[in-house]
Coordinates of C-alpha atoms and ligand atoms in Angstrom, one line a residue:
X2 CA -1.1 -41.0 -6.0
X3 CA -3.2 -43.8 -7.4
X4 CA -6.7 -43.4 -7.7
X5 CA -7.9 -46.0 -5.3
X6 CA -5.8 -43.9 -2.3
X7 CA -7.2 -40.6 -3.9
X8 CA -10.8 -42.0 -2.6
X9 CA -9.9 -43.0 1.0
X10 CA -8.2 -39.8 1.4
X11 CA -10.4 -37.8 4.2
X12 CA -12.6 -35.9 2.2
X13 CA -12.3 -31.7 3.1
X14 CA -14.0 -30.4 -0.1
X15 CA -17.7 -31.3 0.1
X16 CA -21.0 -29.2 1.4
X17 CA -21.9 -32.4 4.1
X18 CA -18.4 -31.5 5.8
X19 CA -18.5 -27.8 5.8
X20 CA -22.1 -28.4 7.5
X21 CA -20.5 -29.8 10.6
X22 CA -19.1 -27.8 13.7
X23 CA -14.9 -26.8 14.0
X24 CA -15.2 -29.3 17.0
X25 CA -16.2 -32.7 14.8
X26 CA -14.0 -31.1 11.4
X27 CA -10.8 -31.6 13.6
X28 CA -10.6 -35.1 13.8
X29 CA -10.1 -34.9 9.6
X30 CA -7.8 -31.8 9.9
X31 CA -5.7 -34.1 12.8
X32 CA -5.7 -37.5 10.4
X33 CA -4.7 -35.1 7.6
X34 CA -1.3 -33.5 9.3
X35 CA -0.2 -37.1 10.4
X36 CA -1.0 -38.8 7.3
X37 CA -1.0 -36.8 4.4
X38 CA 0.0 -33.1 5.4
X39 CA -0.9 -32.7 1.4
X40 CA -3.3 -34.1 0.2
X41 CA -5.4 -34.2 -3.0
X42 CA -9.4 -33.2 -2.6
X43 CA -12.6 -33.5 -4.9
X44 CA -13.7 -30.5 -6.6
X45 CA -15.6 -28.4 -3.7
X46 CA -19.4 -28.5 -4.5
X47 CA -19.7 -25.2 -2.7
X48 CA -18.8 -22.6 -5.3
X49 CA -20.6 -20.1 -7.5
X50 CA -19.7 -21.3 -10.5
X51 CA -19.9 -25.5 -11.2
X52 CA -15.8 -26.3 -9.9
X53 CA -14.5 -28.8 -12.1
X54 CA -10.7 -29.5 -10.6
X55 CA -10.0 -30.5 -7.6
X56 CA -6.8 -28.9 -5.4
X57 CA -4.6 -29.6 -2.4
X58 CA -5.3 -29.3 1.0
X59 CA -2.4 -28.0 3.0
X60 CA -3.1 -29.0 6.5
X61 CA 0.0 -28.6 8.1
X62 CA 2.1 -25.0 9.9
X63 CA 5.2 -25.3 7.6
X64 CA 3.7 -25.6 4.2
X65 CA 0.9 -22.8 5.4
X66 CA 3.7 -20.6 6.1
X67 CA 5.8 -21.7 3.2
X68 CA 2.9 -21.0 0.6
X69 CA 1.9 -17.8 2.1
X70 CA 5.7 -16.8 1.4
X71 CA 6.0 -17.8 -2.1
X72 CA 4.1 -15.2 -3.8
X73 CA 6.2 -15.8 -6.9
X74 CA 5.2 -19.2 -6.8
X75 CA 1.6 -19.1 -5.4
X76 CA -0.7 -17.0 -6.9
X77 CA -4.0 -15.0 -6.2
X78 CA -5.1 -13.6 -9.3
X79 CA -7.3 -16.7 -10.0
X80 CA -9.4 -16.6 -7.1
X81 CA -8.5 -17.2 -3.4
X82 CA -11.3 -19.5 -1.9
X83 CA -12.2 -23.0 -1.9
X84 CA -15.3 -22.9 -4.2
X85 CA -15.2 -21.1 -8.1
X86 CA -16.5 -17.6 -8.2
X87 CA -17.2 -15.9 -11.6
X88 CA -13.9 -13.8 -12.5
X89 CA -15.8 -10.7 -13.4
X90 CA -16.9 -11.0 -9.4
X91 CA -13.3 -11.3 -7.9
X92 CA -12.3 -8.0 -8.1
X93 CA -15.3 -6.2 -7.5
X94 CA -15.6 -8.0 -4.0
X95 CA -11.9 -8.1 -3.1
X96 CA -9.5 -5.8 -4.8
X97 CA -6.2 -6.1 -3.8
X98 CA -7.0 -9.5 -2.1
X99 CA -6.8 -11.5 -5.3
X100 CA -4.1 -9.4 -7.5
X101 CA -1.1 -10.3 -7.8
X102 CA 2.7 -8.8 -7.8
X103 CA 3.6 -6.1 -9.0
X104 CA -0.3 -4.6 -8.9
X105 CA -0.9 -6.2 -5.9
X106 CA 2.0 -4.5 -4.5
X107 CA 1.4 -1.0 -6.3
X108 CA -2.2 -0.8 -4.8
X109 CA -1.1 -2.2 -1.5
X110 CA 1.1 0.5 -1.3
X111 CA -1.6 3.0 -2.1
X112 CA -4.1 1.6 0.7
X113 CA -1.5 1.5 3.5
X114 CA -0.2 4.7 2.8
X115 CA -4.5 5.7 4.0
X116 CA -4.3 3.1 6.7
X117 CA -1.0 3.6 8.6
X118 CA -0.1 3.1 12.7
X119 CA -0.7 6.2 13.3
X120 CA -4.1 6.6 12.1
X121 CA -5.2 3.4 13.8
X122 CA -3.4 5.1 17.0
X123 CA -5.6 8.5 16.1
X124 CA -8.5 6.0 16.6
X125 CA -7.5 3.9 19.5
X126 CA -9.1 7.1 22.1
X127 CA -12.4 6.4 19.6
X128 CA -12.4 2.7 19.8
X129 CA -11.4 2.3 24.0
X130 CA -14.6 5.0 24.3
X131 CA -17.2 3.3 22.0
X132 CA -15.9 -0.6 23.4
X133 CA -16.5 0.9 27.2
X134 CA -19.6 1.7 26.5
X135 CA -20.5 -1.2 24.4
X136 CA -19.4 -3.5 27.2
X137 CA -20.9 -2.0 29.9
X138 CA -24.3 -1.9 28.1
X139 CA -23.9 -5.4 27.9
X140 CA -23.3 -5.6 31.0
X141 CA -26.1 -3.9 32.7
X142 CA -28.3 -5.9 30.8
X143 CA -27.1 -9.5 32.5
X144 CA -25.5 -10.5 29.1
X145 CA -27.9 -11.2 25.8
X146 CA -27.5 -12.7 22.2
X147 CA -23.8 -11.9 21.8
X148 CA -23.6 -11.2 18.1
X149 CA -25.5 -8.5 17.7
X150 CA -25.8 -7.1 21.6
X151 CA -21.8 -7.3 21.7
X152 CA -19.3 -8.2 19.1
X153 CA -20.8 -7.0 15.8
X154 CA -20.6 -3.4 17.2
X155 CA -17.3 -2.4 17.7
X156 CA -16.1 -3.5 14.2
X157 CA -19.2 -1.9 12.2
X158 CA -18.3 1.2 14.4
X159 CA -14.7 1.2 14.0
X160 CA -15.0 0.7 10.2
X161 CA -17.6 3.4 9.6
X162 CA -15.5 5.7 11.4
X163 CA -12.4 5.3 9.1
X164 CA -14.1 5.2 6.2
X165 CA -16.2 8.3 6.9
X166 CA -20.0 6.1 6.3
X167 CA -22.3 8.6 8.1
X168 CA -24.6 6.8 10.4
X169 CA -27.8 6.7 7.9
X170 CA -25.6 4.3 5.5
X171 CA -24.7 2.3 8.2
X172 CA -27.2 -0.7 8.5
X173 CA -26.7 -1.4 4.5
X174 CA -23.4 -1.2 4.9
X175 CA -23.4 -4.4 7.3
X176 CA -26.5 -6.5 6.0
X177 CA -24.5 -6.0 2.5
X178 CA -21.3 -7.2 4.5
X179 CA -23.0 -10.0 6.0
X180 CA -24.7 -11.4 2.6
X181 CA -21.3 -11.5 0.9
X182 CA -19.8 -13.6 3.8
X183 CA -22.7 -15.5 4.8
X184 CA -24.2 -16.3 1.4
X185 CA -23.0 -20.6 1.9
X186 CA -25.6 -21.5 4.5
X187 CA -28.7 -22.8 3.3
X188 CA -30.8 -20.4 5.8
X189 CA -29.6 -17.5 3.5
X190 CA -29.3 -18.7 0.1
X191 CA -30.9 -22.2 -1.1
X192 CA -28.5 -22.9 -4.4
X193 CA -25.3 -21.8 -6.3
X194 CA -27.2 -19.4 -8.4
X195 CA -28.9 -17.9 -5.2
X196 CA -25.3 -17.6 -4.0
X197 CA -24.3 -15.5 -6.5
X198 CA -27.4 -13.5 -7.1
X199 CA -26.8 -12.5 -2.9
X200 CA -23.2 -12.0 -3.2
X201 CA -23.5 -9.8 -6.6
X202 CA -26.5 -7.6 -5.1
X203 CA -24.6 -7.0 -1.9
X204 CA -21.4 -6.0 -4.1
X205 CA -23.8 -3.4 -5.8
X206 CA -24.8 -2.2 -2.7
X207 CA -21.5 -1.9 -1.3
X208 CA -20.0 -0.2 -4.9
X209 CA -23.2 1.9 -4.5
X210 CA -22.3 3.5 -1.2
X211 CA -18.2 4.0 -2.2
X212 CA -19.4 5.6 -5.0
X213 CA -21.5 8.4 -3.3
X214 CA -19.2 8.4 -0.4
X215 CA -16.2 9.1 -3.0
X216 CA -18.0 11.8 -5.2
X217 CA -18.9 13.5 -2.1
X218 CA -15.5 13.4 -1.2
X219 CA -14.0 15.0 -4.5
X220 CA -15.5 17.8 -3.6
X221 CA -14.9 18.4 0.1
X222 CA -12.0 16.2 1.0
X223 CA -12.3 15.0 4.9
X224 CA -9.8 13.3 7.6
X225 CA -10.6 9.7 6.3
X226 CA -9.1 6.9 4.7
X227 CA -11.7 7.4 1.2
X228 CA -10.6 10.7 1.2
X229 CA -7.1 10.1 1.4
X230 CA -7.8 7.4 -1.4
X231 CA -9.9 9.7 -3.7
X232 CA -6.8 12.2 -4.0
X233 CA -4.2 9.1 -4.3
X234 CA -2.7 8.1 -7.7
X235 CA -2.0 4.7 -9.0
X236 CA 0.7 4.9 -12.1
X237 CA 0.1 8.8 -12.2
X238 CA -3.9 8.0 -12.4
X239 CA -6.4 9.2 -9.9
X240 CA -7.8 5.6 -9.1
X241 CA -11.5 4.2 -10.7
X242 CA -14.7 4.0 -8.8
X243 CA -14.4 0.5 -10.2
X244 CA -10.6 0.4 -8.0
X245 CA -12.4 2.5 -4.9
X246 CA -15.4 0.5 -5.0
X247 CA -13.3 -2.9 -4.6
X248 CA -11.2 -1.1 -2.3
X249 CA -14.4 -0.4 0.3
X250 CA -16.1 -3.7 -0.5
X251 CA -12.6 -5.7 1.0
X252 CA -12.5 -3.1 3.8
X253 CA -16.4 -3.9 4.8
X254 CA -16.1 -7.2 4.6
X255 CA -12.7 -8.1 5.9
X256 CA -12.9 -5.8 8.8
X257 CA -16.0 -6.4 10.1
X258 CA -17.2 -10.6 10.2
X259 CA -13.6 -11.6 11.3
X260 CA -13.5 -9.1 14.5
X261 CA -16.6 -9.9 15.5
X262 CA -16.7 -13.9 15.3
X263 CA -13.6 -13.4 17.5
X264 CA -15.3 -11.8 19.9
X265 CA -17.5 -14.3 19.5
X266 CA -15.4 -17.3 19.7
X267 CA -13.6 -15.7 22.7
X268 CA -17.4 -15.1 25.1
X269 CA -17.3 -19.2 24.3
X270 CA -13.9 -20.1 25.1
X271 CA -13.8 -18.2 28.3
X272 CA -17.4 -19.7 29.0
X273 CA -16.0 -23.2 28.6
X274 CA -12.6 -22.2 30.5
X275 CA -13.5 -20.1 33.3
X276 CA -9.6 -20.6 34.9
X277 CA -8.8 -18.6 32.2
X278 CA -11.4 -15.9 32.7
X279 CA -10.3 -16.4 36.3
X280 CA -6.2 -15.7 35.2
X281 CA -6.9 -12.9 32.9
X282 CA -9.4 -10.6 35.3
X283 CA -6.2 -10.8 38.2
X284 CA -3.4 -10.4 35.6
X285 CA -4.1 -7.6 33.1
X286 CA -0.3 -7.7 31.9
X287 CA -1.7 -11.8 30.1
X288 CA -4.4 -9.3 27.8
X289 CA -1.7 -9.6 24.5
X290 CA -0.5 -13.1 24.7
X291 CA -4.9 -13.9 25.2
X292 CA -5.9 -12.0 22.7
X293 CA -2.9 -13.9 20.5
X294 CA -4.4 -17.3 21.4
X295 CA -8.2 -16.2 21.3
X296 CA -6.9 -15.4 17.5
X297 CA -5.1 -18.7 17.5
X298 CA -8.3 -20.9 18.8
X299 CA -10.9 -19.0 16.8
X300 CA -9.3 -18.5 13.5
X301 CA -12.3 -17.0 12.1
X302 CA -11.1 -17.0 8.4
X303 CA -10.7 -21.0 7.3
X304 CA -8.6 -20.7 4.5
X305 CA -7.0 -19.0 1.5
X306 CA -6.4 -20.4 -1.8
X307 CA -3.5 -20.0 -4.5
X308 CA -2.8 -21.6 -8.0
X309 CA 1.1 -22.8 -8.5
X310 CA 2.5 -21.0 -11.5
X311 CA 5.1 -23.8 -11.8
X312 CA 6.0 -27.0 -10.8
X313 CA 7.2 -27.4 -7.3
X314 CA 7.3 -30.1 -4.2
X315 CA 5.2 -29.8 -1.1
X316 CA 6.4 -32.1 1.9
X317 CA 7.1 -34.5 -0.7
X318 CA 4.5 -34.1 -3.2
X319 CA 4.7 -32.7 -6.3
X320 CA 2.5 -29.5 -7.2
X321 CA 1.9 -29.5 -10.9
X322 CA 2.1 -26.0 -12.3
X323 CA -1.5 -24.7 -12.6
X324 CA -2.9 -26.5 -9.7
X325 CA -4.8 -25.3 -6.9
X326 CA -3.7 -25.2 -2.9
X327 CA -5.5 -24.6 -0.3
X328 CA -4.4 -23.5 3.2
X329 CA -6.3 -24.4 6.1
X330 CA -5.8 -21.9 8.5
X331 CA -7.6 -23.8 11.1
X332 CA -6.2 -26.9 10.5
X333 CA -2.3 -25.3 10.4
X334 CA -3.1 -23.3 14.0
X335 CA -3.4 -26.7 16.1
X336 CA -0.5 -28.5 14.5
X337 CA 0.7 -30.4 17.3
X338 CA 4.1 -30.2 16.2
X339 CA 4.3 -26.3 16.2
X340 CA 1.9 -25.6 19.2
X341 CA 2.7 -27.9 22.2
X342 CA -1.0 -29.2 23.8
X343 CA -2.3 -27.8 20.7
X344 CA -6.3 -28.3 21.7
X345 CA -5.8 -26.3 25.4
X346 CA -6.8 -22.6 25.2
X347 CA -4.1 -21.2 27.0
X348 CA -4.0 -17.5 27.5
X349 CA -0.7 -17.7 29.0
X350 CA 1.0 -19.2 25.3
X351 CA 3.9 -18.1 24.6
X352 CA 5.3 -18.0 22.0
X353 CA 2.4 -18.3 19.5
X354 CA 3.2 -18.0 15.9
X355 CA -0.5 -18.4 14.8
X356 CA -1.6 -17.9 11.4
X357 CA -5.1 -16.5 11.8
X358 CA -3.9 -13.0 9.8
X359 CA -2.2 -15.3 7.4
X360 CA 1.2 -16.8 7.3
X361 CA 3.4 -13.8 6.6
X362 CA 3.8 -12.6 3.0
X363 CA 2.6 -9.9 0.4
X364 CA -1.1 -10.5 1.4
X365 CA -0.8 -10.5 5.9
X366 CA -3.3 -9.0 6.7
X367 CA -3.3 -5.1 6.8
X368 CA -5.6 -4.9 9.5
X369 CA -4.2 -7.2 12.0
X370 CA -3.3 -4.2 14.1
X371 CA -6.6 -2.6 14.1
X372 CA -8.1 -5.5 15.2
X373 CA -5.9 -6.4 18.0
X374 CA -6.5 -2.9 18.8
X375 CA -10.3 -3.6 18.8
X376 CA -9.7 -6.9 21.0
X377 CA -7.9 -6.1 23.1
X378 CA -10.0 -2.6 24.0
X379 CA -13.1 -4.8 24.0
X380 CA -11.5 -7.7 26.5
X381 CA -10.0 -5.1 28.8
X382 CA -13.4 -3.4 29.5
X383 CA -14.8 -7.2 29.7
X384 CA -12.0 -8.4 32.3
X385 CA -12.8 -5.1 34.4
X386 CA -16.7 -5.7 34.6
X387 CA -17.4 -9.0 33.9
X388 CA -16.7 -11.3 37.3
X389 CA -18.5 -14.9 35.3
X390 CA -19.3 -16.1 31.6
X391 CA -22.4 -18.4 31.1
X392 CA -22.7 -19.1 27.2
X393 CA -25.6 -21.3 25.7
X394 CA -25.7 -23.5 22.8
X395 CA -24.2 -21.3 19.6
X396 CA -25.8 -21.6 16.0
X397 CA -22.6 -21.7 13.3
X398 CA -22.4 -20.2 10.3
X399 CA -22.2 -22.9 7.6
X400 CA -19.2 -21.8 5.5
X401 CA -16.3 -23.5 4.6
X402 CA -14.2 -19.8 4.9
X403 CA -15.7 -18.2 7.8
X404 CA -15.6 -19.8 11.2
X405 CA -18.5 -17.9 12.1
X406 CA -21.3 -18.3 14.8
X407 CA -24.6 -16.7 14.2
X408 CA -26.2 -16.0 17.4
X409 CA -25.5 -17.4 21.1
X410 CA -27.3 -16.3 23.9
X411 CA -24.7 -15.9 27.1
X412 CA -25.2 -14.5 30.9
X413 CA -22.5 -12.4 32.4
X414 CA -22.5 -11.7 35.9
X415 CA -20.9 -8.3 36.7
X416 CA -18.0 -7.7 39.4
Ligands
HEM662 C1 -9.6 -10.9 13.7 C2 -9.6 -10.2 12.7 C3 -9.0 -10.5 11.3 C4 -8.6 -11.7 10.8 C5 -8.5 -13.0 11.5 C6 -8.1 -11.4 9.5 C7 -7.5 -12.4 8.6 C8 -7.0 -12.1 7.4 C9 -6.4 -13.1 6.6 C10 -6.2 -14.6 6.9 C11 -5.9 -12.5 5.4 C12 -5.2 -13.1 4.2 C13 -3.7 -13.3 4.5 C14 -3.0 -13.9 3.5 O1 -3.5 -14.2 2.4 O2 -1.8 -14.2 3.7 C15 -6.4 -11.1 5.5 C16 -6.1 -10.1 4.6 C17 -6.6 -8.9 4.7 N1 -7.3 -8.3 5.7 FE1 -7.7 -9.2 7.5 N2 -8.3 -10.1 9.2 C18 -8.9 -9.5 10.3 C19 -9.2 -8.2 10.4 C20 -9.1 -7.2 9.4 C21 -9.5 -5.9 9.6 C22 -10.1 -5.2 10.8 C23 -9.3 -5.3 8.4 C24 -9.5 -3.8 8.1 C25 -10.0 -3.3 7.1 C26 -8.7 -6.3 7.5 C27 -8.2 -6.1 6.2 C28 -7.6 -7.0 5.4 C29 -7.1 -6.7 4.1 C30 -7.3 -5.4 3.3 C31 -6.5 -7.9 3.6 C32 -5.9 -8.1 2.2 C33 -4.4 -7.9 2.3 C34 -3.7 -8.2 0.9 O3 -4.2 -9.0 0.2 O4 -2.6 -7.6 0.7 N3 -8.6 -7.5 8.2 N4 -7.0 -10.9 6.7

């Protein structure tokens, strides 16, 4: 690619396109899957540390899907987001997130073994009981602002209760989860370094809390997942505080900003489809295939990185070895070509092989079940009460990996 075609490609790296909405981003995202489905980007001015190369956006399904698959190929050891953050940080925020095979896998293994079906079944009674309530709160109050009087509950709550976090450590635990995630927009952190001063203090805080949560746990082991971890061994080891605290930061963070921007997202959506609403509160039986394209239209996380550890073709283009890719999630779950009528929530959609948990792999995410879980025990209670959805104007996160929305004032209007 010459350089003069390098400079007309549609620019997806920089801060002044990460500042706009999903809705005026999608025009780029649509120019980029019929023009160049790869396509080389400037150095993202977003990171932590100054990011000197630049990397490939992957805006198409296939090579989403295909990249996600390749873990021999596509790595995560180096860092999995758009912008740079200091190496010393990436495992201390995100564990297993960004190791690779055969630790990846060992660890994995470990965590899943603490987190299986049946335990998110042993909470399912907890989660339907504590949604009902939440809902109906909401409810008899004639709506409210939606992020924190609805959908940042049920995950915090849901989280807490697997990890064992009593109710006092509660309220750090999610302002320290927020400031990792939300530490891009200006209206919480000003520059790079006041990026990484938030997101290293809310690591500390997070690290802080495993680590009296798991020496309280040595010595009276409980029914939780920390305490399952605390007496689990990694190569014959008992594993670190270091390992633990990593362990709780990707479980505070991943489970609780994703879940609720869906909920979120899918207050808007129904706002601006009320058909939908309509279809869904006289056919209970639609509740998985909506939650599935809630998922699919929200896609709340934007994108994950990987570096190629060899040389390889993408749709035609060669990927040096060392180079960077990027998959964009939200770009890959409206490929026209996958996902017929692509821009029409359609709760009815079926089949819909979105890639908001990822695009199958070692890394899918291990909590898609618990959060469907959580939707679709949120939704239900919603679909019984709720007869209309106003929402007002919603405030975005600015953040080029969370599709997130800050606060939105909405009106329900009860059956
Ligand atoms: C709507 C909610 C959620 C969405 C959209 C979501 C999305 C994702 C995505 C895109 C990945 C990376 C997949 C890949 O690289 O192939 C991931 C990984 C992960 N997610 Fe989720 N997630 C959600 C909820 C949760 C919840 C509730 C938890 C619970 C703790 C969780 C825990 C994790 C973990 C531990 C990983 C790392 C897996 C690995 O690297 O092996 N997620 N998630």
């Amino acid at each position: 690619m010459s350089d003069g075609e390098r400079s007309a490609m549609p620019n997806v790296s920089s801060f002044a396109f990460w500042s706009q909405p999903a809705s005026v981003r999608a025009p780029t995202f649509a120019e980029l899957r019929r023009s160049a489905p790869v396509s080389f980007q400037e150095p993202s001015d977003f990171g932590m540390v100054p990011s000197e190369r630049g990397f490939w956006a992957l805006t198409r399904h296939e090579e989403v899907v295909c990249v996600s698959r390749r873990a021999d190929v596509f790595r995560s050891g180096q860092g999995v987001g758009l912008g740079d953050v200091p190496i010393d940080l990436l495992e201390l925020n995100a564990s297993f997130l960004v190791m690779d095979p055969p630790r990846h896998t060992a660890l994995r293994r470990v965590v899943s073994g603490a987190f299986t079906p049946k335990r998110v079944a042993l909470l399912q009674a907890g989660i339907e009981e504590k949604a009902r309530r939440i809902v109906d709160e909401f409810v008899e109050s004639g709506g409210g602002e939606v992020v924190q009087d609805l959908s940042s509950k049920l995950p915090l709550w849901t989280i807490c209760e697997m990890m064992g976090v009593p109710e006092s450590m509660r309220s750090d635990l999610y302002s320290a989860a927020e400031a990792q995630l939300a530490s891009q927009d200006p209206e919480f952190a000003g520059d790079a370094q006041e990026r990484a001063t938030m997101a290293v203090q809310a690591a500390q805080t997070l690290h802080g809390i495993a680590a009296e949560l798991c020496s309280a746990r040595r010595a009276h082991r409980g029914d939780d997942v920390l305490s399952t971890l605390v007496h689990s061994e990694l190569d014959g080891q008992p594993l670190s505080d270091q390992i633990l605290g990593g362990i709780f930061v990707l479980f505070s963070t991943a489970g609780n900003d994703t879940t609720k921007n869906t909920t979120s997202h899918a207050l808007k959506l129904f706002a601006d489809n009320p058909a939908q609403w309509r279809l869904l509160t006289n056919e209970s039986s639609l509740m998985a295939t909506a939650v599935e394209e809630v998922l699919r239209c929200a896609t709340p996380v934007i994108h994950f990185r990987r570096t190629a550890t060899a040389d390889v073709t993408l749709a035609g283009t060669l990927i040096a070895e060392g180079d960077a890719v990027v998959m964009f999630y939200e770009s890959a779950n409206v490929d026209e070509t996958v996902f017929p009528d692509a821009q029409r929530f359609d709760i009815t959609r079926n089949p819909n092989p979105h890639v908001a948990f990822g695009g199958g792999g070692v890394h899918f995410c291990l909590g898609a079940n618990l959060a469907r879980t959580q939707l679709r025990a949120l939704f239900s209670r919603l679909a019984e009460r709720v007869w209309s959805i106003e929402t007002g104007k919603p405030d975005f996160l600015v953040s080029n990996f969370i599709n997130g929305i800050k606060r939105m004032p909405a009106r329900v209007i009860a059956r």
